[in-house]
Coordinates of C-alpha atoms and ligand atoms in Angstrom, one line a residue:
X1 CA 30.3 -37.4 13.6
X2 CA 31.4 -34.0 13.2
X3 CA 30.5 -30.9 10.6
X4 CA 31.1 -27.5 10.5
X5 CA 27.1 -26.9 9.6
X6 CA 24.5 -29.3 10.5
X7 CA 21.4 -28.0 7.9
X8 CA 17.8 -29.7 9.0
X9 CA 15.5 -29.4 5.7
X10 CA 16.2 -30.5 2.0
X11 CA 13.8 -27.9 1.1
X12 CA 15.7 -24.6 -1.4
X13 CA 17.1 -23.3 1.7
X14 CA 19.3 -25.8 3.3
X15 CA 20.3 -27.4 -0.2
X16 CA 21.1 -23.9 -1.5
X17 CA 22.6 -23.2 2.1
X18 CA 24.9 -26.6 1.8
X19 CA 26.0 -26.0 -2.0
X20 CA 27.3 -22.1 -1.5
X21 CA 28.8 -23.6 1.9
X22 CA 30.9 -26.0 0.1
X23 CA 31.7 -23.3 -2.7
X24 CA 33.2 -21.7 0.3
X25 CA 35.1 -24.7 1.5
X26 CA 32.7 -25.0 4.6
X27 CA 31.4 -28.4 5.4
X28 CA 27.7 -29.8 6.4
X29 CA 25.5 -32.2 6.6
X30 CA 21.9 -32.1 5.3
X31 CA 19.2 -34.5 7.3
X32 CA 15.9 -34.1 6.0
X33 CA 12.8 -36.3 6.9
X34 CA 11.5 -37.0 3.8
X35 CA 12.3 -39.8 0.6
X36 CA 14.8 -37.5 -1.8
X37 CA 11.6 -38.9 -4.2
X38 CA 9.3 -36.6 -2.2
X39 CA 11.1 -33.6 -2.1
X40 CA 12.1 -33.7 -5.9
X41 CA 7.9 -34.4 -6.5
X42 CA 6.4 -31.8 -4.2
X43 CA 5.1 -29.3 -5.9
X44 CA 5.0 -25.5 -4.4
X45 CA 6.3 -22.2 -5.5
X46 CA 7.2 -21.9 -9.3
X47 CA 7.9 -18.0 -9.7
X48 CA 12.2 -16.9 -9.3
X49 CA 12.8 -13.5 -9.0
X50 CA 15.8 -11.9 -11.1
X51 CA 17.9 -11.8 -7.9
X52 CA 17.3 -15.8 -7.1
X53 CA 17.9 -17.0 -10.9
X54 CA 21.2 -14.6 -10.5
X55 CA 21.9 -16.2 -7.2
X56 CA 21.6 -19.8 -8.9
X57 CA 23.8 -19.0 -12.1
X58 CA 26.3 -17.6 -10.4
X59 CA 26.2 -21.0 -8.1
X60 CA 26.4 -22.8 -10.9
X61 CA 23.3 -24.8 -10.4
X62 CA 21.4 -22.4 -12.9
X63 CA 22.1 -24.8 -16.6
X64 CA 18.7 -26.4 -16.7
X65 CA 16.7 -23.2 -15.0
X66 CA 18.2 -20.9 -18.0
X67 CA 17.2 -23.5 -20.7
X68 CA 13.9 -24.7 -19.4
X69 CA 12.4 -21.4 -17.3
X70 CA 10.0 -19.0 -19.0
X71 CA 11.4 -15.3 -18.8
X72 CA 8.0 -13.6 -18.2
X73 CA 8.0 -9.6 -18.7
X74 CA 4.5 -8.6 -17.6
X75 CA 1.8 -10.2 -15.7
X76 CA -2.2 -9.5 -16.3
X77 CA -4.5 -8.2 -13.8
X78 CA -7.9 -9.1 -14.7
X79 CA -11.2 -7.8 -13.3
X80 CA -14.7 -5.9 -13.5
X81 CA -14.6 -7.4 -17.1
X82 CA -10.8 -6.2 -18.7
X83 CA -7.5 -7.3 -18.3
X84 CA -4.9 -5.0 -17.6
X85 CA -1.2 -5.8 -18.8
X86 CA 1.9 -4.4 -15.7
X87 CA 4.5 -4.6 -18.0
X88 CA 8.0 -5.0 -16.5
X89 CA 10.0 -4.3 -19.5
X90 CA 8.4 -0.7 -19.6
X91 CA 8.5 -0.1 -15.5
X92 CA 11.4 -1.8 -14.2
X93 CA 13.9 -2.1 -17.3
X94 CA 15.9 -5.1 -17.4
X95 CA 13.9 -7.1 -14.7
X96 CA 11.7 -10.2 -15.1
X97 CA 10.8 -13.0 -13.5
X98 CA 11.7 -16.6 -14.3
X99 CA 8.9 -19.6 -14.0
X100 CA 10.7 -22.6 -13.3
X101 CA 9.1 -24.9 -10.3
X102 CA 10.4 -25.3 -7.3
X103 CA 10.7 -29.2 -7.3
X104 CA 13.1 -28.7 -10.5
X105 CA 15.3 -25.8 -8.4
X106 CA 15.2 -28.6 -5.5
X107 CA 16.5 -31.5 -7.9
X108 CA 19.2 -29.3 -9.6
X109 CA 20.6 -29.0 -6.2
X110 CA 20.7 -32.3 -5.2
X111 CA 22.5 -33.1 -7.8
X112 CA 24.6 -30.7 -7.7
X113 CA 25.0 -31.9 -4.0
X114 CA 25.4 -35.8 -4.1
X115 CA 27.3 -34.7 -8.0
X116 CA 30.2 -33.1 -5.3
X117 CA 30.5 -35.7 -3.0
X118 CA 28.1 -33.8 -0.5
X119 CA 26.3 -35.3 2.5
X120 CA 22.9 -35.1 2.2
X121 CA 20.8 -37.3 3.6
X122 CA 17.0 -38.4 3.6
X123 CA 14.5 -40.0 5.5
X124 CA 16.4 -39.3 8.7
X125 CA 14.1 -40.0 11.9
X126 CA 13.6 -37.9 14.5
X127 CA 15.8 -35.2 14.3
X128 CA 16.9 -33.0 17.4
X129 CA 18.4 -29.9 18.3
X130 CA 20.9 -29.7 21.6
X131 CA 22.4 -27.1 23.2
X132 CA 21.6 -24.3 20.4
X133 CA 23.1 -21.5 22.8
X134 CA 26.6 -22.8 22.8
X135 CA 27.9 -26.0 22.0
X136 CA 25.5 -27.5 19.4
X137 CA 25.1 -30.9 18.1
X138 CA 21.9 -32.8 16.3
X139 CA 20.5 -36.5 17.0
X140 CA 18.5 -38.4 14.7
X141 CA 18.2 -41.8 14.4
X142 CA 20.4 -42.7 17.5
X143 CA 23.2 -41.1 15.9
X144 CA 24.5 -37.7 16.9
X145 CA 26.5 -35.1 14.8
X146 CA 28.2 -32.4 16.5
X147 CA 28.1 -29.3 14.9
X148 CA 29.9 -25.4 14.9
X149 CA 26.4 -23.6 13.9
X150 CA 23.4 -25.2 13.4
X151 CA 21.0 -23.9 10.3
X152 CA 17.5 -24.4 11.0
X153 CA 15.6 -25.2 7.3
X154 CA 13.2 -27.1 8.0
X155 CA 10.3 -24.9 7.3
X156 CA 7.0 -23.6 9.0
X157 CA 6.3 -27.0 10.5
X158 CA 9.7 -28.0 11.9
X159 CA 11.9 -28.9 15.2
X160 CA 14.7 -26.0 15.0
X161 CA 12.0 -22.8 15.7
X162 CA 10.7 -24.4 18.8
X163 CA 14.2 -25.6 20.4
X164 CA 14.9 -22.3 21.1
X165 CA 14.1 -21.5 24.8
X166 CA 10.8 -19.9 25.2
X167 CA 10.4 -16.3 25.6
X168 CA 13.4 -15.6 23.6
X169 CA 11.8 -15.8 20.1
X170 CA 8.7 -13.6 19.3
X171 CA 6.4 -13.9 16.7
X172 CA 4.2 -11.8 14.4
X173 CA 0.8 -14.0 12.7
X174 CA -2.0 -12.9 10.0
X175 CA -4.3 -15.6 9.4
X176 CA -6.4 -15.0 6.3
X177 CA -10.2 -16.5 6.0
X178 CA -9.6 -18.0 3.3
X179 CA -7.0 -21.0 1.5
X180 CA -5.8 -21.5 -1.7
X181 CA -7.0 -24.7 -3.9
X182 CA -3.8 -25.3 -5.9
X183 CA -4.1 -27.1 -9.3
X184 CA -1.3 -28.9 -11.9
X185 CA -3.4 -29.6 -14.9
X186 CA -1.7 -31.8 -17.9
X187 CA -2.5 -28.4 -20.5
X188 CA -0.6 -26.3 -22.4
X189 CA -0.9 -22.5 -20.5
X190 CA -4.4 -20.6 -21.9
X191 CA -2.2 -17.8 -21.7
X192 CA 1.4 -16.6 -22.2
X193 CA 1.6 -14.6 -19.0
X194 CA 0.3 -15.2 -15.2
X195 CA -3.5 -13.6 -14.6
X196 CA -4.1 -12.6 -11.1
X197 CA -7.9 -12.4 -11.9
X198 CA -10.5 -10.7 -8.8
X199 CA -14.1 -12.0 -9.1
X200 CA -17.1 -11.8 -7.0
X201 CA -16.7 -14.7 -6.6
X202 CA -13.2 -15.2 -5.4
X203 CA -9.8 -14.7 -6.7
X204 CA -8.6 -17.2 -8.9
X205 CA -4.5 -17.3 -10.8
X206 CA -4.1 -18.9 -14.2
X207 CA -0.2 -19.9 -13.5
X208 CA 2.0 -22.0 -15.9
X209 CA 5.4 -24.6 -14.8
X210 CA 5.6 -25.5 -18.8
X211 CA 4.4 -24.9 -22.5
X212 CA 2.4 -28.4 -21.5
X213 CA 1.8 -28.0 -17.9
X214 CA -0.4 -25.3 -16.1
X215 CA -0.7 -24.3 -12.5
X216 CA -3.6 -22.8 -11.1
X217 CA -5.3 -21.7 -7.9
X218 CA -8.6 -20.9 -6.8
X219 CA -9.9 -18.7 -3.8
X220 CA -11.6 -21.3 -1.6
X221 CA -12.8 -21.8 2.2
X222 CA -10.1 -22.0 4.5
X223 CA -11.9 -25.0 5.8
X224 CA -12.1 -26.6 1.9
X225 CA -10.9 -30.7 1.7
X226 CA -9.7 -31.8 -1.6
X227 CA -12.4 -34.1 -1.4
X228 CA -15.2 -31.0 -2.1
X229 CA -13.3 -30.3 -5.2
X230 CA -14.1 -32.8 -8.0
X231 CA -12.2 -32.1 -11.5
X232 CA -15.1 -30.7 -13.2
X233 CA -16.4 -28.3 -10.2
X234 CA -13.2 -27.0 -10.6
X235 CA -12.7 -26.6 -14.2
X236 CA -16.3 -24.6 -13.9
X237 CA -15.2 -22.7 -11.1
X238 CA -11.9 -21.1 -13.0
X239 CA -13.9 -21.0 -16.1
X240 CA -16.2 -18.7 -14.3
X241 CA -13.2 -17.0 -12.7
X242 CA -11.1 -16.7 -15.5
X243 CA -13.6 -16.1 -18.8
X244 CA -14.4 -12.9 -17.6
X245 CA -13.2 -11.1 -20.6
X246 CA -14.3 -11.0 -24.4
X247 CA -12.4 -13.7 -26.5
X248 CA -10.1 -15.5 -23.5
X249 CA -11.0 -19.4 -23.3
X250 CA -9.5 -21.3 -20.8
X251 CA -8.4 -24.7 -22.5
X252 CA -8.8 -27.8 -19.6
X253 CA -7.0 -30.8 -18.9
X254 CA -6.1 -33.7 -17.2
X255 CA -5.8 -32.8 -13.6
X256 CA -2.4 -34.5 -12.1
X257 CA -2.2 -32.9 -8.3
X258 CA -4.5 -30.6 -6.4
X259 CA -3.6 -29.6 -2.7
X260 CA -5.6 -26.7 0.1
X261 CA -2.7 -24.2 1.4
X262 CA -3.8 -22.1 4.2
X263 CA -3.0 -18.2 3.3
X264 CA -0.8 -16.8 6.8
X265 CA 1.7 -14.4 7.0
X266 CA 4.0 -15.1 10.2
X267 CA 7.5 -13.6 11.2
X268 CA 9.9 -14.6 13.6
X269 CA 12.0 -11.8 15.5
X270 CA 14.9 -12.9 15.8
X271 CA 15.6 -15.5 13.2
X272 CA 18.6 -16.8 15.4
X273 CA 19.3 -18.2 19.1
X274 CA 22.8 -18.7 19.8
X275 CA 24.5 -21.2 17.4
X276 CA 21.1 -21.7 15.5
X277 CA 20.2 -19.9 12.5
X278 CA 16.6 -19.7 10.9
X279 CA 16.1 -19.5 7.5
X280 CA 13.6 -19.8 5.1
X281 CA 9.6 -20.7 6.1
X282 CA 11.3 -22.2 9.1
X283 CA 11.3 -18.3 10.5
X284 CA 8.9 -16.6 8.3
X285 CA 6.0 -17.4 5.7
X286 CA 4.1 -15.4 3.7
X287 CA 1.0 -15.8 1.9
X288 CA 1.6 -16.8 -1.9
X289 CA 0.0 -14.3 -3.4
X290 CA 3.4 -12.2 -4.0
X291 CA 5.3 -15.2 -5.1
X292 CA 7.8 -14.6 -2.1
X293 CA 8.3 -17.5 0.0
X294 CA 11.0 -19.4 -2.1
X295 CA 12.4 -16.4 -3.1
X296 CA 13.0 -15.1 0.7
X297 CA 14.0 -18.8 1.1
X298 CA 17.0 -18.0 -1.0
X299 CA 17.9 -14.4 0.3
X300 CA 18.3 -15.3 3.6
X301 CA 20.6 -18.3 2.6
X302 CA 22.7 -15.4 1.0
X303 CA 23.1 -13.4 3.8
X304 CA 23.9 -16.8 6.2
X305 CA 26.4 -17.6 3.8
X306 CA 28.6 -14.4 4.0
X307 CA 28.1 -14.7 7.5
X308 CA 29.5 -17.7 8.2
X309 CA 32.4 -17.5 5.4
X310 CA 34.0 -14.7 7.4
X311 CA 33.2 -17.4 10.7
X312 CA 35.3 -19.8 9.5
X313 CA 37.7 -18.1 8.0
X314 CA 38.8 -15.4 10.8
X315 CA 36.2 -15.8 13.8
X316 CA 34.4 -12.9 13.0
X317 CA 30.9 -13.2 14.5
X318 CA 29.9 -9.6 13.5
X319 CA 28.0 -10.6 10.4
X320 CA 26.4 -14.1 12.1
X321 CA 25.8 -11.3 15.3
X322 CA 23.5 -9.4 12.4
X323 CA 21.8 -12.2 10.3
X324 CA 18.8 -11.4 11.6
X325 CA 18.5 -7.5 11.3
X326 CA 20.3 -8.0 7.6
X327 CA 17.1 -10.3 6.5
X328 CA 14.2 -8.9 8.4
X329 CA 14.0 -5.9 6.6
X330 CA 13.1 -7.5 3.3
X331 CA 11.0 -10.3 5.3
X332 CA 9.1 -7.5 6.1
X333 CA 9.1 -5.5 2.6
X334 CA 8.0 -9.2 1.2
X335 CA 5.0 -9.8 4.2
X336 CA 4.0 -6.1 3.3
X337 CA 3.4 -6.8 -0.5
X338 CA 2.1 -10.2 0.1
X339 CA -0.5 -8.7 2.4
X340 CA -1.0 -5.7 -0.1
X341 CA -1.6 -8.2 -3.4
X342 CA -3.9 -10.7 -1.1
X343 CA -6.1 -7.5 0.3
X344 CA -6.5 -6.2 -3.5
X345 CA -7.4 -9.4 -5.1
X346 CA -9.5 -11.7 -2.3
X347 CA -13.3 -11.2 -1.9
X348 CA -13.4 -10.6 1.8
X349 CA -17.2 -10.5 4.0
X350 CA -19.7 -10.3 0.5
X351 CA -21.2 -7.5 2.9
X352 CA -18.9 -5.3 3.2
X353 CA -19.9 -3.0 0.1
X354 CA -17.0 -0.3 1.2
X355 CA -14.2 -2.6 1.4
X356 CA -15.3 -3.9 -2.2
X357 CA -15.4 -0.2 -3.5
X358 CA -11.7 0.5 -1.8
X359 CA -10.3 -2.4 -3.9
X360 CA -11.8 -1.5 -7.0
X361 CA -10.8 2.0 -6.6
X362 CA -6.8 0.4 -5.9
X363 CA -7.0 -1.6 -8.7
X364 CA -8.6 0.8 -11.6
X365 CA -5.1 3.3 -10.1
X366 CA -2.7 0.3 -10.2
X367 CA -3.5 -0.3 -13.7
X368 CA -3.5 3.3 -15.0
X369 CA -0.6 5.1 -13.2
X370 CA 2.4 4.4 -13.6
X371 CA 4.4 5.1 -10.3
X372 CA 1.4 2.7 -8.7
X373 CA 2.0 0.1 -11.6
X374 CA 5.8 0.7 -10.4
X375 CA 5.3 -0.2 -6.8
X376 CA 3.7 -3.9 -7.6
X377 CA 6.7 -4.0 -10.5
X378 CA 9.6 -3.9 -8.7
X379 CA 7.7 -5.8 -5.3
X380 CA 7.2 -8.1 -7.7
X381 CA 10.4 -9.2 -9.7
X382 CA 12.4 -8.4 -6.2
X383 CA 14.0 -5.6 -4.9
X384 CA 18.1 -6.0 -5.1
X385 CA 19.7 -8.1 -3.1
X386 CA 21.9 -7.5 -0.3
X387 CA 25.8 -8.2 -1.0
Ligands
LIG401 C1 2.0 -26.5 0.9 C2 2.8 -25.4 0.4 C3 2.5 -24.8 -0.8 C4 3.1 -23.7 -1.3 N1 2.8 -23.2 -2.5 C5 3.4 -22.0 -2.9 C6 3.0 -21.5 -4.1 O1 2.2 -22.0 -4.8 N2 3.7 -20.3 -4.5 C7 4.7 -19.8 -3.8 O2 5.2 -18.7 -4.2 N3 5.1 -20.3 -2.6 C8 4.5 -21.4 -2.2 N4 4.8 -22.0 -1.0 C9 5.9 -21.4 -0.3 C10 7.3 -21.9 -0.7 O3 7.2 -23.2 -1.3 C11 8.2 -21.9 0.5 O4 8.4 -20.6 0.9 C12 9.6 -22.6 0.3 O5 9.4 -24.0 0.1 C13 10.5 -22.3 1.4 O6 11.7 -23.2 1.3 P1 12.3 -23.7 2.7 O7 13.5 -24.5 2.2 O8 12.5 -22.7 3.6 O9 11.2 -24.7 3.3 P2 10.6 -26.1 2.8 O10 10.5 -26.1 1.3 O11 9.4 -26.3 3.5 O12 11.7 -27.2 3.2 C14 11.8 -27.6 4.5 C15 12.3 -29.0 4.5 O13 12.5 -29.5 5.8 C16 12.1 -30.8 6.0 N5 11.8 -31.0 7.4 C17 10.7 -30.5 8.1 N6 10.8 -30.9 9.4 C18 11.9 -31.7 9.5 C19 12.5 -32.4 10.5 N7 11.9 -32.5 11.7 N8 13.6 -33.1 10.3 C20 14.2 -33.1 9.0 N9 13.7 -32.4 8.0 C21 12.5 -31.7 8.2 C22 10.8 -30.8 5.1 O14 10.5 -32.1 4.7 C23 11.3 -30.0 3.9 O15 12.0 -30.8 2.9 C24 4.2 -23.1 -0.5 C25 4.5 -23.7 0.7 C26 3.8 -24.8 1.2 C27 4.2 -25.3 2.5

């Protein structure tokens, strides 16, 4: 078998990756581990920047995201007993974000995919990556697909980052002490827009997918099981959280999936080895306290795109040559604010009185200047994209 992209990873990247491919006339194959049922159920990230819901209209896999997203224009910041409104519409005219999960991006683009004829395929065993320097080609499942360029898209946890010869790749880690206890409650939202709410007692994020379905997440041990988090200890624990200002009542429901994320930023320098390009939390994660992971998912795809269009078409290697320097720049801008938003929000050592102090100091000038309101505006909603 032969393609001109072999894409490991069904996740946004290498779906989006294989759909603007094949809008290019560039062929590939998609091998992912998991049952398509999986991938279209997991539930992640759920807030688009302006630049991604462009990037999928303008793909044409954008229909059901325009209908069914919530165009959200502000977000709340809640704490020492107020709630303070960032609105976009004021600061950053003309940007918002979009709240649409990522399981519903990942099923428009299946279809989209399998809707073209596309070759995507799942529960694929074993996947390898040979010869990345030069002449690539994939194995899985005693078959073997030989390949031009290889697109690594298989996430943090995957086989194309470590095929690449030690030494060559080198990496940048924060790990946070704490995780996130992410909730999807059966519950119309408490709340039209997303609260981002610092408590003594941990952060906590009232989040919404639908008008019926909430998200939310709670600050917990980094060490937390599921198990230590029966349905009612959590409804008290965002209660608590959450009704920390005069008149807001958090409305509770049925809980339908609860999973522990450990909070890391890591970066990859380069994202690329030869034939093999990284994309998405294959070369860099972040925590999710920005909203960025999906979204960086999807600007790196962009930039791998143009690169290999002007491959195939005339041989150039010049943009593939700078994949990596095009994307690390807003990999970093992205780690930066996700580190920023997780320092100002997160209880950190309870004993650390000065610490405590500096965020309350960051948060009372967030909230009432504007050029600081600004920064988190535009971090937030995404700065423009390349190209
Ligand atoms: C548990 C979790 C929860 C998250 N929650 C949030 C959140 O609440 N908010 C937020 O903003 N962001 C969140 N994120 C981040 C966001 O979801 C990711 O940044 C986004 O999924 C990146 O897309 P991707 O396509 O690069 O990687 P992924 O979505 O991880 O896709 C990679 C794909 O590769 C497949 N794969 C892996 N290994 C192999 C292999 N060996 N062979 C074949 N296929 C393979 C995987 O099954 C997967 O389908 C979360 C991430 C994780 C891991």
């Amino acid at each position: 078998m032969r393609t001109q992209v072999g894409i490991i990873g069904a996740g946004p990247a290498g779906l989006l990756l294989s759909h603007l491919l094949h809008l290019r006339g560039i062929s590939s194959v998609v091998l992912e581990k998991r049952s398509r049922d999986y991938v279209e159920r997991r539930v992640r990230a759920g807030v688009l920047e302006q630049g991604t819901v462009d990037t999928l209209v303008a793909a044409g896999v954008g229909g059901r995201l325009l209908r069914e997203g919530l165009s959200h224009h502000g977000i709340e910041l809640r704490y020492g007993g107020a709630g303070h409104r960032i609105p976009f519409e004021k600061l950053v005219p003309g940007r918002a974000i979009t709240v649409y999960g990522q399981q519903e991006v990942v099923k428009d683009l299946i279809a989209a995919r399998l809707e073209a004829g596309g070759d995507v395929r799942f529960e694929v065993e074993d996947v390898a990556v040979h010869s990345p320097g030069d002449r690539p080609y994939l194995t899985f499942g005693g078959e073997r697909l030989d390949c031009d360029v290889i697109a690594g898209c298989d996430g943090f946890h995957g086989v194309s980052r470590p095929s690449v010869p030690p030494g060559v790749l080198r990496t940048y880690e924060r790990d946070y002490p704490f995780a996130w206890l992410g909730i999807l409650a059966r519950v119309a939202p408490s709340s039209e827009e997303l609260i981002y709410a610092r408590t003594e007692r941990g952060f906590a994020l009232h989040s919404m997918r639908t008008p019926e379905i909430s998200r939310f997440y709670l600050q917990v041990p980094p060490d937390a099981g599921e198990a230590e988090w029966p349905d009612e200890r959590i409804w008290a624990e965002l209660k608590a959280r959450l009704e920390t200002v005069p008149g807001f009542t958090l409305t509770t429901g049925e809980i339908i999936e609860k999973g522990v994320t450990p909070m890391r930023g890591f970066v990859t320098e380069p994202m690329q080895y030869g034939r093999l390009y990284l994309a998405g939390d294959a070369a860099h994660i972040v925590p999710p306290t920005g909203a960025k992971g999906l979204n960086l998912a999807v600007a790196d795809v962009r930039v791998l795109t143009e690169a290999l269009a002007a491959f195939f078409r005339d041989g150039s290697t010049e943009l593939l040559d700078g994949y990596s320097g095009a994307c690390l720049k807003r990999v970093w801008r992205a780690q930066h604010f996700s580190w920023w938003m997780t320092t100002l929000l997160h209880t950190f050592d309870s004993d650390d009185d000065y610490g405590r102090k500096l965020q309350l100091s960051y948060l009372d000038y967030v909230t009432s200047s504007d050029a600081a309101a600004t920064t988190l505006a535009e971090n937030y909603v995404g700065l423009p994209l390349e190209g």
